[in-house]
Every structure is written in C-alpha cells, then in structure tokens.
C-alpha cells in the first residue's frame, strides 16, 4: 500500500511538473496542454515498459552500470535477437529513442526536431499494437509534433529539453510488476483541470474502486478462461481493469468503445500498465449508440457505468430506423424540451448491453436508483424483459455520494443469462459506508469489510435483515417488477408476553393518563374562550 501511494504521488508530481513546463512556455490552460501532457506520459510509459522488459530478458543488461550505453554497444544482429525475444505486446524502441539517450543529447543543435522525429519514429514502428482505432478503422497517431505547439520557434528547443528533463527524474519500472487498481486516482488528477460537460454533450468520470471491485467479484466468483470482456462506455477503463484482475490478464481479451479520444488515450495507458497491451487494438473511439463498432460481436462479460445525462438529440431520430429496432426493444427516450431535464441515454446503453451478451453472458451496469422502481415507461419494459427472460441475477443499491462526480443515488444491476430465477438477490447497501471529505464535497467510502460483506452476501444468496432479500421471479412480478430490496423487507412487530394482571395494570395507567389529557384540554378550551371574550376591536 505504501508503494502504491508513493507511485501515485510521484505520478502526480510528474503531471504537475509537465503542467509547469507548459505554463512557462505560454501553454498553461491552453487547448493543447492536455494533449502534450498525455502524449509525453505515454512516451514515458512506453520507454519504461521497454526498459523493464529488456532487463528481464537479458540479465547482463539488467546488471549493467549504464543501461543505455550497454544497449547502444549491441551490434545490429544482437539487438534484433534481443527484440525477437520480447513479447509481441512489448513496445519496440531503438537505443537512440530512449529518454536517457535524448537527455544525453539535449545540448545538440535543433533539439526540438530530434525530439519530434524520435516520437514520430516510435509512433510508426509501434502503430500496429499501440494505436487506437476509430469507427472508420483509421488508426490514430501516437504522437503529434509537440514542439509545434510553441508558436515562437526560438523557444522550441528549450521547451523540449524541459520536457525531457522532467521525464528523466524518475522511473515507472519498479511498478510494472504490480496491478494498478488505483489508476483511477491518476486519471482523475490528470483530467480534473480539463474536464467539462461540453454543454451536456460529454463529460468524463471514473468509477470508485470499491464499486468496480464489487462488480468484478460478484460477476466472476469462480475461475474462467479465454473470455471476451467489454465496456461500451469505457472511460479510462477502471471497470475493465478490475474485471481483468479478477479473471486474470492472460485469460481475457478487453474490448471497449467510447466517444472520447481523451478517455481512449487514458485507457491505452491503463492497458500498458496492466499487462493488457494485447487488447489495445480492440479500443475503439466511436459513438457506441449511433455508430457501434462491435454491433455483431457478443461478449461473455460486460461492465458499464454509462452516462446518465448526455445530449443525444443530434442522432436520436436515426435510432428509429429498422436497423436499430431489435437492439432498442423497449424504446428510445424522447429528448426533453428543457435542457435541464434528464437525458435518459443510459436506457439505450442498458438495451445495447442486453443485445451484446453472449449465450451465457453476464453483465454489471451502474444505473440511477430511480431505474429500479419506475412505475412505467422504458425502465419498466426493460425490467419486465429481464425477469421474463430469467436474466436478472440481482441488484445492489449503493450508498449516497459514493461517486465523487455525481450526487445521484446509484444501484448496480447484475445480469446473467444463466441466472437462478428462484433466488434473485436484492440488496440495500445504502446505510453502509463512511463519509469523508473530498475537496469541497463529501463522499461515502466503503470499508474493505463492507465490500467483503456485500460480495459474500450476494454470492451466497443470503437474506440478511435490513440488508438483503432473496426473492423469486414470481415475487418480483407481484411487486410490479420492482428491484428495490426495501419493498420486500418484512415489517416486524415485536410481541412481549405479559400476564393478565400486568395487562390490566397497563390499561388502568393508559386510562388515567388519557383522563388527565382530556381534563387539561377542557381547561385550555375555557382559557381560550375567556381570552376571546376580552378581546376588543380597535
């Protein structure tokens, strides 16, 4: 845990240092600042991942006093032999492309060109594995010519030198042997100054680790192998990372779609950190609802924290076409006249997920808690279909303010095409958690013991007073398809055995108190009437 905190602090410090460089060269809060920082961090990750893997492959290089010099001394044949021994998903870099090499050459003339050329070469030579595709199939360029963002050409060399010096200060290598369940902390820190809702069009959020772990451990209680995992609104990939850790990185392939290039780039970094580089070609930047890339692909495990509010008015009418009707069986939400009203696009994501499940597929979806009790509309149609099909495994209603980014109460909907319809688990965990300060806001944090309790109770299908109920398909129908645990809790009346004499004594006591209250009432009535008679009109 101490090492995790150290890594987070070092990474935050690197981000702060890179922001400082941008500010010093006139790019503070500039539209290109985020692009520069994320691309430079990606270069840092690729550089350190390459060094880490080469050291594992070649003990002599690992023991070398100066790694860069030892690498540069290898002849062409020896170097190619070294690269051939690396896993296909490890980045391929040449000695002169390493940060340490650029650091040693930073006083050479025209350093900005050297810097840009280096990144361009890395981009071309690693595009097959590390590029993110768009809906059209076009692959992004890993790096732009970053020096060109400096309008004053005389400052470009100094700008690139400053970036290299910041990257040279520490290494990620010591962390590559670990799993990064804490990456969301870095993602949140990186986007906090750049994130906006773009007028309701899009905003990036991340899912709390506790929620991600609960979803993964309930979905995958037993070992599985060679499965496809998918998130149609992946963001930086927190849910996918927890799922992959639970399954085992070698036993799954990750697939994702997201409309944001920013989030896709963060997910790429996350996959590199988590030994899931083989899945980078499966990251697709697209509008999942309007232009689904994986429409004809079925998945074994699907996780999603879809946007609850997102303006889909630009393509809403297109969804009425026959090609989409099978996917959106329950209907397409109307676009509200008032922009402040809820844009229920999450209902489209739920239907998309149901459509995308494989024959024995499972899913976990974060939904507004209002979804589980709505009396009519698309929400109820979806719930009816889940019960009718026998896909509902259960629901966990989370504590308020568990998300740092929204105060909306949320629940997690668990689907399973092999669900036990006679033992559906409905859980109300809203009373759990501890309130902590989060900047200007407050949020609720689940303790490890509470996480474990939720997971164990759900997976064991146990009814626990004031926490969970286990109900049948028919019971859910009787409750008008409500998925709220609170509507199934028994109202308990406690009975105390007393003797006839004790009962009579209590009764006499009640009578005496009642007579006293009546007498006091009559006295007050008299006083009020007397006061009214004494009143004089002005």
Coordinates of C-alpha atoms in Angstrom, one line a residue:
X1 CA 0.0 0.0 0.0
X2 CA 2.9 2.4 0.8
X3 CA 4.4 1.7 -2.6
X4 CA 1.1 2.4 -4.2
X5 CA 0.9 5.8 -2.5
X6 CA 4.4 6.5 -3.5
X7 CA 3.7 5.7 -7.1
X8 CA 0.6 7.9 -7.1
X9 CA 2.5 10.8 -5.5
X10 CA 5.3 10.5 -8.0
X11 CA 3.0 10.4 -10.9
X12 CA 1.0 13.4 -9.7
X13 CA 4.3 15.3 -9.3
X14 CA 5.3 14.4 -12.8
X15 CA 2.0 15.7 -14.1
X16 CA 2.4 18.9 -12.1
X17 CA 6.0 19.3 -13.4
X18 CA 4.7 18.9 -17.0
X19 CA 2.0 21.5 -16.4
X20 CA 4.6 23.8 -15.1
X21 CA 6.7 23.4 -18.2
X22 CA 3.6 24.2 -20.4
X23 CA 2.8 27.2 -18.3
X24 CA 6.4 28.5 -18.5
X25 CA 6.1 28.4 -22.3
X26 CA 2.7 30.0 -22.6
X27 CA 0.6 26.9 -22.8
X28 CA -1.0 27.0 -19.4
X29 CA -4.7 26.1 -19.7
X30 CA -4.1 26.1 -23.5
X31 CA -6.3 23.8 -25.6
X32 CA -3.2 21.7 -26.4
X33 CA -1.9 21.4 -22.9
X34 CA -3.8 18.2 -22.1
X35 CA -2.6 16.7 -25.5
X36 CA 1.0 17.4 -24.7
X37 CA 0.9 16.0 -21.2
X38 CA -0.9 12.8 -22.1
X39 CA 1.4 12.1 -25.1
X40 CA 4.5 12.8 -23.0
X41 CA 3.3 10.5 -20.3
X42 CA 2.6 7.8 -22.9
X43 CA 6.1 8.2 -24.2
X44 CA 7.3 7.8 -20.6
X45 CA 5.3 4.6 -20.1
X46 CA 6.5 3.1 -23.4
X47 CA 10.1 3.9 -22.6
X48 CA 10.0 2.5 -19.1
X49 CA 8.0 -0.6 -20.1
X50 CA 10.6 -1.3 -22.8
X51 CA 13.5 -1.0 -20.3
X52 CA 11.7 -3.1 -17.7
X53 CA 11.1 -6.0 -20.2
X54 CA 14.6 -5.8 -21.7
X55 CA 16.1 -6.1 -18.2
X56 CA 14.0 -9.2 -17.6
X57 CA 15.1 -10.7 -20.9
X58 CA 18.8 -10.0 -20.6
X59 CA 20.5 -10.4 -17.2
X60 CA 23.7 -8.8 -18.5
X61 CA 21.8 -5.6 -19.5
X62 CA 20.0 -5.6 -16.1
X63 CA 23.3 -5.7 -14.3
X64 CA 25.0 -3.0 -16.5
X65 CA 26.0 0.1 -14.6
X66 CA 24.8 2.2 -17.5
X67 CA 21.9 0.6 -19.2
X68 CA 21.7 3.0 -22.2
X69 CA 25.4 2.7 -23.0
X70 CA 25.3 -1.1 -22.8
X71 CA 22.3 -1.2 -25.1
X72 CA 24.0 1.1 -27.6
X73 CA 27.0 -1.2 -27.7
X74 CA 25.0 -4.2 -29.1
X75 CA 25.5 -4.7 -32.8
X76 CA 22.6 -4.8 -35.2
X77 CA 22.2 -8.6 -35.1
X78 CA 22.4 -8.9 -31.3
X79 CA 19.9 -6.1 -31.0
X80 CA 17.4 -7.7 -33.3
X81 CA 17.8 -11.0 -31.5
X82 CA 17.0 -9.2 -28.2
X83 CA 13.9 -7.7 -29.7
X84 CA 12.8 -11.1 -31.1
X85 CA 12.8 -12.5 -27.5
X86 CA 10.4 -9.9 -26.2
X87 CA 6.7 -10.5 -26.0
X88 CA 4.8 -9.1 -29.2
X89 CA 3.0 -6.7 -27.0
X90 CA 6.1 -5.0 -25.6
X91 CA 7.0 -1.7 -27.3
X92 CA 9.9 -1.8 -29.7
X93 CA 12.4 1.1 -29.2
X94 CA 15.8 1.8 -30.5
X95 CA 18.6 2.9 -28.2
X96 CA 18.6 6.4 -29.5
X97 CA 14.8 6.7 -28.8
X98 CA 15.2 6.2 -25.1
X99 CA 14.6 9.2 -22.8
X100 CA 18.1 8.7 -21.3
X101 CA 19.6 9.0 -24.8
X102 CA 17.7 12.2 -25.5
X103 CA 18.7 13.5 -22.1
X104 CA 22.3 13.0 -23.0
X105 CA 21.9 14.7 -26.4
X106 CA 19.8 17.7 -25.2
X107 CA 22.5 20.2 -25.9
X108 CA 22.8 19.3 -29.5
X109 CA 21.5 21.8 -32.1
X110 CA 17.9 21.7 -33.3
X111 CA 16.9 19.5 -30.4
X112 CA 13.2 20.1 -31.0
X113 CA 13.5 18.4 -34.4
X114 CA 15.3 15.5 -32.8
X115 CA 12.6 15.2 -30.1
X116 CA 9.7 15.3 -32.7
X117 CA 11.5 12.9 -35.1
X118 CA 12.0 10.4 -32.2
X119 CA 8.4 10.4 -31.2
X120 CA 7.3 10.1 -34.9
X121 CA 9.6 7.0 -35.4
X122 CA 8.2 5.4 -32.3
X123 CA 4.7 6.0 -33.4
X124 CA 5.3 4.5 -36.9
X125 CA 7.2 1.5 -35.6
X126 CA 4.6 0.6 -32.8
X127 CA 1.4 1.6 -34.6
X128 CA 0.2 -1.9 -35.1
X129 CA 0.0 -2.7 -31.4
X130 CA -0.4 0.7 -29.7
X131 CA -2.7 2.7 -31.9
X132 CA -6.3 3.3 -31.0
X133 CA -8.8 2.9 -33.9
X134 CA -11.8 5.0 -34.7
X135 CA -15.1 3.7 -36.0
X136 CA -13.9 4.0 -39.6
X137 CA -10.9 1.8 -38.9
X138 CA -8.4 4.6 -39.1
X139 CA -5.6 4.4 -36.5
X140 CA -4.5 7.4 -34.5
X141 CA -1.0 8.7 -34.5
X142 CA 0.6 8.0 -31.1
X143 CA 2.3 11.4 -31.0
X144 CA 2.0 14.8 -32.6
X145 CA 4.9 17.1 -33.3
X146 CA 4.7 18.5 -29.8
X147 CA 7.3 21.3 -30.4
X148 CA 5.0 22.9 -33.0
X149 CA 2.5 23.9 -30.3
X150 CA 5.1 26.5 -29.3
X151 CA 4.4 29.4 -31.6
X152 CA 7.8 31.1 -31.0
X153 CA 10.2 28.8 -32.9
X154 CA 13.2 30.1 -30.9
X155 CA 11.7 28.6 -27.7
X156 CA 11.1 25.1 -29.1
X157 CA 14.4 23.5 -28.3
X158 CA 14.2 24.8 -24.7
X159 CA 10.6 23.5 -24.4
X160 CA 11.6 20.0 -25.5
X161 CA 14.6 20.0 -23.2
X162 CA 12.4 20.9 -20.3
X163 CA 10.0 18.0 -21.1
X164 CA 12.9 15.5 -21.3
X165 CA 14.4 16.7 -18.0
X166 CA 11.1 16.2 -16.2
X167 CA 10.7 12.7 -17.7
X168 CA 14.2 11.7 -16.7
X169 CA 13.7 12.4 -13.0
X170 CA 12.0 9.0 -12.0
X171 CA 11.0 5.7 -13.4
X172 CA 7.8 3.7 -13.5
X173 CA 9.8 0.4 -13.9
X174 CA 9.5 -0.6 -10.3
X175 CA 5.7 -0.6 -10.6
X176 CA 5.3 -2.8 -13.7
X177 CA 5.2 -6.0 -11.7
X178 CA 2.0 -4.8 -9.9
X179 CA -1.6 -4.5 -10.7
X180 CA -2.9 -0.9 -10.8
X181 CA -6.4 -0.9 -9.2
X182 CA -5.5 2.7 -8.2
X183 CA -5.1 4.1 -11.7
X184 CA -8.4 6.0 -11.5
X185 CA -6.8 8.3 -8.9
X186 CA -4.2 9.3 -11.5
X187 CA -6.8 9.6 -14.2
X188 CA -9.0 11.9 -12.0
X189 CA -6.0 14.0 -11.2
X190 CA -5.0 14.3 -14.8
X191 CA -8.4 15.3 -16.2
X192 CA -9.7 17.5 -13.4
X193 CA -8.4 20.7 -14.9
X194 CA -9.7 19.8 -18.4
X195 CA -13.0 18.1 -17.8
X196 CA -16.2 19.9 -18.7
X197 CA -19.6 18.7 -19.7
X198 CA -19.4 20.5 -23.1
X199 CA -22.8 21.9 -22.7
X200 CA -24.2 18.5 -21.7
X201 CA -22.5 16.7 -24.7
X202 CA -19.9 14.7 -22.8
X203 CA -18.1 14.6 -19.5
X204 CA -15.6 12.0 -18.3
X205 CA -16.0 10.4 -14.9
X206 CA -14.5 7.4 -13.2
X207 CA -16.0 4.6 -11.1
X208 CA -14.8 4.3 -7.5
X209 CA -12.6 1.3 -6.9
X210 CA -14.9 -0.2 -4.3
X211 CA -17.8 -0.3 -6.8
X212 CA -15.5 -1.7 -9.5
X213 CA -14.2 -4.5 -7.3
X214 CA -17.7 -5.4 -6.1
X215 CA -18.9 -5.6 -9.7
X216 CA -16.0 -7.8 -10.7
X217 CA -16.1 -10.2 -7.8
X218 CA -19.8 -10.7 -8.0
X219 CA -19.7 -11.3 -11.7
X220 CA -16.8 -13.7 -11.6
X221 CA -17.0 -15.7 -8.3
X222 CA -15.2 -18.7 -9.9
X223 CA -12.3 -19.1 -12.4
X224 CA -13.0 -18.6 -16.1
X225 CA -10.7 -18.8 -19.1
X226 CA -10.4 -17.2 -22.6
X227 CA -13.3 -14.8 -22.3
X228 CA -14.2 -11.6 -24.0
X229 CA -14.8 -8.6 -21.7
X230 CA -16.5 -5.4 -23.0
X231 CA -17.4 -1.9 -21.8
X232 CA -19.4 0.2 -24.2
X233 CA -18.6 3.5 -22.3
X234 CA -15.2 2.6 -21.0
X235 CA -13.7 5.9 -19.9
X236 CA -10.2 5.2 -18.6
X237 CA -11.1 1.6 -18.0
X238 CA -11.4 1.3 -14.2
X239 CA -14.2 -1.3 -14.5
X240 CA -12.4 -3.3 -17.2
X241 CA -9.2 -3.3 -15.1
X242 CA -10.9 -4.7 -12.1
X243 CA -12.7 -7.3 -14.2
X244 CA -9.4 -8.3 -15.9
X245 CA -7.6 -8.6 -12.5
X246 CA -10.4 -10.8 -11.2
X247 CA -10.3 -13.1 -14.3
X248 CA -6.6 -13.0 -14.9
X249 CA -5.0 -10.8 -17.6
X250 CA -3.9 -13.9 -19.6
X251 CA -7.4 -15.3 -19.5
X252 CA -9.3 -12.4 -21.1
X253 CA -9.3 -10.0 -24.0
X254 CA -10.6 -6.5 -23.4
X255 CA -12.9 -4.7 -25.9
X256 CA -14.1 -1.1 -25.5
X257 CA -15.9 1.7 -27.1
X258 CA -16.0 5.4 -26.0
X259 CA -16.8 8.6 -27.8
X260 CA -13.9 10.4 -26.1
X261 CA -10.4 10.4 -27.6
X262 CA -9.1 11.7 -24.2
X263 CA -10.5 8.6 -22.4
X264 CA -9.3 6.3 -25.1
X265 CA -5.8 7.5 -24.6
X266 CA -6.1 7.1 -20.8
X267 CA -7.4 3.5 -21.4
X268 CA -4.4 2.8 -23.6
X269 CA -2.1 3.8 -20.8
X270 CA -4.0 1.7 -18.4
X271 CA -3.7 -1.4 -20.6
X272 CA 0.0 -0.9 -20.9
X273 CA 0.3 -0.7 -17.1
X274 CA -1.8 -3.7 -16.5
X275 CA -0.2 -6.2 -18.9
X276 CA -3.1 -6.0 -21.3
X277 CA -1.3 -4.5 -24.2
X278 CA -2.6 -7.2 -26.4
X279 CA -6.0 -5.6 -26.2
X280 CA -5.1 -2.1 -27.3
X281 CA -6.2 -2.9 -30.9
X282 CA -9.7 -3.5 -29.5
X283 CA -10.1 0.0 -28.2
X284 CA -12.4 1.9 -30.5
X285 CA -13.2 5.6 -30.4
X286 CA -16.8 5.9 -31.5
X287 CA -20.3 6.8 -30.5
X288 CA -21.5 3.4 -29.2
X289 CA -25.1 4.2 -29.5
X290 CA -25.1 5.8 -33.0
X291 CA -22.2 4.0 -34.6
X292 CA -21.5 0.8 -32.7
X293 CA -18.3 -0.9 -33.9
X294 CA -19.0 -4.2 -32.1
X295 CA -22.7 -4.5 -33.0
X296 CA -22.3 -8.0 -34.4
X297 CA -19.9 -9.2 -31.6
X298 CA -21.1 -11.0 -28.5
X299 CA -19.3 -10.8 -25.2
X300 CA -19.0 -13.1 -22.1
X301 CA -18.7 -10.3 -19.6
X302 CA -19.9 -6.7 -19.9
X303 CA -19.3 -3.9 -17.4
X304 CA -20.6 -0.4 -17.7
X305 CA -21.0 2.9 -15.9
X306 CA -22.9 4.6 -18.7
X307 CA -23.5 8.3 -18.9
X308 CA -26.8 9.2 -17.2
X309 CA -27.1 12.5 -18.9
X310 CA -25.8 13.1 -22.4
X311 CA -27.5 15.0 -25.2
X312 CA -28.3 12.6 -28.0
X313 CA -30.7 14.9 -29.9
X314 CA -28.3 15.0 -32.9
X315 CA -28.8 11.3 -33.7
X316 CA -32.0 10.4 -31.8
X317 CA -34.2 10.2 -34.9
X318 CA -31.7 7.9 -36.6
X319 CA -32.2 5.3 -33.9
X320 CA -35.8 4.9 -35.0
X321 CA -34.6 3.0 -38.1
X322 CA -35.3 -0.7 -38.6
X323 CA -31.6 -1.5 -38.2
X324 CA -31.7 -0.3 -34.5
X325 CA -35.2 -1.5 -33.5
X326 CA -34.1 -5.0 -32.5
X327 CA -31.4 -3.5 -30.2
X328 CA -33.8 -1.0 -28.6
X329 CA -36.7 -3.3 -28.0
X330 CA -38.1 -1.2 -25.1
X331 CA -38.0 2.1 -27.0
X332 CA -35.9 5.2 -27.4
X333 CA -36.2 8.0 -24.8
X334 CA -37.6 11.3 -26.0
X335 CA -35.3 14.3 -26.0
X336 CA -36.7 16.7 -23.3
X337 CA -37.7 20.2 -24.3
X338 CA -36.0 21.7 -21.4
X339 CA -32.2 21.1 -21.4
X340 CA -32.0 20.8 -17.7
X341 CA -34.2 17.8 -17.7
X342 CA -32.7 14.3 -17.5
X343 CA -31.3 12.9 -20.8
X344 CA -32.0 9.2 -20.2
X345 CA -29.4 7.9 -22.6
X346 CA -28.4 5.2 -20.0
X347 CA -31.6 3.4 -21.0
X348 CA -30.1 3.0 -24.5
X349 CA -26.9 1.6 -23.0
X350 CA -28.7 -1.0 -20.9
X351 CA -30.6 -2.3 -24.0
X352 CA -27.3 -2.3 -26.0
X353 CA -25.6 -4.4 -23.3
X354 CA -28.5 -6.9 -23.3
X355 CA -28.2 -7.1 -27.0
X356 CA -24.4 -7.7 -26.8
X357 CA -24.4 -10.5 -24.3
X358 CA -23.1 -13.9 -25.5
X359 CA -25.2 -17.1 -25.0
X360 CA -24.0 -17.4 -21.4
X361 CA -23.1 -13.8 -20.9
X362 CA -23.0 -11.8 -17.6
X363 CA -23.2 -8.0 -17.1
X364 CA -22.9 -5.5 -14.3
X365 CA -24.3 -2.0 -15.0
X366 CA -24.4 1.1 -12.9
X367 CA -27.8 2.7 -13.1
X368 CA -29.6 5.6 -11.3
X369 CA -31.5 4.0 -8.4
X370 CA -34.7 5.5 -9.8
X371 CA -34.5 3.0 -12.6
X372 CA -35.2 0.0 -10.3
X373 CA -38.6 1.3 -9.1
X374 CA -40.0 3.3 -12.1
X375 CA -43.7 2.5 -12.5
X376 CA -43.9 2.8 -16.3
X377 CA -42.0 3.7 -19.4
X378 CA -38.8 2.3 -20.9
X379 CA -37.4 1.5 -17.4
X380 CA -40.3 -0.9 -16.6
X381 CA -40.2 -2.5 -20.0
X382 CA -36.5 -3.3 -19.5
X383 CA -37.1 -4.8 -16.1
X384 CA -40.0 -6.9 -17.3
X385 CA -37.8 -8.3 -20.1
X386 CA -35.1 -9.2 -17.7
X387 CA -37.5 -11.0 -15.4
X388 CA -39.3 -12.7 -18.3
X389 CA -36.0 -13.9 -19.8
X390 CA -34.7 -15.0 -16.5
X391 CA -31.6 -12.9 -16.8
X392 CA -31.9 -10.9 -13.5
X393 CA -29.3 -12.1 -11.0
X394 CA -29.8 -9.2 -8.6
X395 CA -29.3 -5.6 -7.7
X396 CA -27.1 -3.8 -5.1
X397 CA -28.3 -0.2 -4.2
X398 CA -25.2 1.7 -3.2
X399 CA -24.8 4.4 -0.5
X400 CA -25.5 8.1 -1.5
X401 CA -22.5 10.1 -2.7
X402 CA -20.3 7.1 -3.4
X403 CA -19.3 8.8 -6.7
X404 CA -17.2 11.8 -6.3
X405 CA -18.5 13.3 -9.6
X406 CA -22.3 13.0 -9.0
X407 CA -24.7 13.1 -6.1
X408 CA -27.1 10.8 -7.9
X409 CA -28.0 7.7 -6.0
X410 CA -26.9 4.6 -7.9
X411 CA -27.5 0.9 -8.0
X412 CA -25.7 -1.9 -9.7
X413 CA -27.8 -4.2 -11.9
X414 CA -26.4 -7.7 -12.3
X415 CA -27.5 -9.8 -15.4
X416 CA -26.7 -13.4 -16.1
X417 CA -28.2 -15.5 -18.9
X418 CA -27.9 -18.5 -16.6
X419 CA -29.4 -16.7 -13.5
X420 CA -31.3 -18.6 -10.9
X421 CA -34.8 -17.1 -11.2
X422 CA -35.9 -18.6 -7.9
X423 CA -33.1 -16.9 -5.9
X424 CA -32.8 -13.3 -7.1
X425 CA -30.7 -11.2 -4.6
X426 CA -31.9 -7.6 -3.9
X427 CA -29.6 -5.7 -1.6
X428 CA -29.9 -2.3 0.0
X429 CA -26.4 -1.2 1.0
X430 CA -27.3 2.5 1.3
X431 CA -26.7 2.5 5.0
X432 CA -23.1 1.3 4.7
X433 CA -20.0 3.3 4.3
X434 CA -18.2 6.2 6.0
X435 CA -18.5 9.9 5.0
X436 CA -15.2 11.5 4.1
X437 CA -14.3 15.0 2.8
X438 CA -13.5 15.1 -0.9
X439 CA -12.3 18.6 -1.8
X440 CA -15.4 20.9 -1.2
X441 CA -17.7 17.9 -1.3
X442 CA -18.4 14.9 0.8
X443 CA -18.4 11.3 -0.5
X444 CA -19.1 7.9 1.0
X445 CA -16.4 5.3 1.2
X446 CA -17.0 1.6 1.8
X447 CA -14.5 -0.1 4.2
X448 CA -12.8 -3.4 3.0
X449 CA -15.0 -5.3 5.5
X450 CA -18.2 -3.8 4.0
X451 CA -17.0 -4.6 0.5
X452 CA -16.4 -8.2 1.5
X453 CA -19.8 -8.3 3.2
X454 CA -21.7 -7.2 0.1
X455 CA -19.8 -9.6 -2.1
X456 CA -20.2 -12.6 0.2
X457 CA -23.9 -11.9 0.9
X458 CA -24.7 -11.6 -2.7
X459 CA -22.7 -14.6 -4.0
X460 CA -24.0 -16.8 -1.2
X461 CA -27.6 -15.7 -1.9
X462 CA -28.2 -14.9 1.8
X463 CA -31.0 -12.9 3.2
X464 CA -29.7 -10.5 5.9
X465 CA -32.0 -8.4 8.0
X466 CA -32.2 -4.8 6.7
X467 CA -29.5 -5.6 4.0
X468 CA -30.7 -8.2 1.6
X469 CA -33.6 -10.3 0.4
X470 CA -33.7 -13.4 -1.8
X471 CA -36.8 -13.4 -4.0
X472 CA -38.3 -15.4 -6.8
X473 CA -39.3 -14.3 -10.3
X474 CA -43.0 -14.6 -9.3
X475 CA -42.4 -12.4 -6.2
X476 CA -40.9 -9.7 -8.4
X477 CA -43.9 -9.8 -10.7
X478 CA -46.2 -9.4 -7.8
X479 CA -44.3 -6.2 -6.8
X480 CA -44.9 -4.7 -10.2
X481 CA -41.3 -5.6 -11.2
X482 CA -39.7 -3.5 -8.5
X483 CA -36.0 -4.3 -8.0
X484 CA -35.8 -2.4 -4.7
X485 CA -34.9 -4.5 -1.7
X486 CA -36.7 -2.2 0.7
X487 CA -40.1 -3.2 -0.8
X488 CA -39.5 -6.8 0.1
X489 CA -38.3 -6.3 3.7
X490 CA -40.7 -7.7 6.3
X491 CA -42.3 -5.3 8.7
X492 CA -41.6 -6.8 12.1
X493 CA -43.8 -6.3 15.1
X494 CA -42.2 -7.3 18.4
X495 CA -44.5 -9.1 20.9
X496 CA -43.9 -9.3 24.6
X497 CA -45.6 -11.9 26.8
X498 CA -47.3 -10.4 29.9
X499 CA -49.8 -11.7 32.5
X500 CA -53.5 -10.7 32.7
X501 CA -52.7 -8.7 35.8
X502 CA -49.9 -6.8 34.1
X503 CA -52.2 -6.1 31.2
X504 CA -54.9 -4.7 33.5
X505 CA -52.3 -2.5 35.3
X506 CA -51.1 -1.1 32.0
X507 CA -54.7 -0.5 30.8
X508 CA -55.5 1.4 34.0
X509 CA -52.4 3.5 33.6
X510 CA -53.4 4.4 30.0
X511 CA -56.9 5.4 31.1
X512 CA -55.6 7.7 33.9
X513 CA -53.2 9.4 31.5
X514 CA -56.0 9.8 28.9
X515 CA -58.4 11.3 31.6
X516 CA -55.7 13.8 32.6
X517 CA -55.1 14.8 29.0
X518 CA -58.9 15.4 28.5
X519 CA -59.1 17.5 31.7
X520 CA -56.1 19.6 30.6
X521 CA -57.8 20.1 27.2
X522 CA -61.0 21.3 28.7
X523 CA -59.1 23.8 30.9
X524 CA -57.3 25.1 27.9
X525 CA -60.6 25.5 26.0
X526 CA -62.0 27.6 28.8
X527 CA -59.0 29.8 28.9
X528 CA -59.1 30.4 25.1
X529 CA -62.8 31.3 25.2
X530 CA -62.2 33.7 28.1
X531 CA -59.4 35.4 26.2
X532 CA -61.6 35.7 23.1
X533 CA -64.4 37.5 25.1
X534 CA -61.9 40.0 26.4
X535 CA -60.6 41.0 23.0
X536 CA -61.8 44.4 21.8
X537 CA -61.8 45.6 18.3
X538 CA -59.6 48.6 17.6

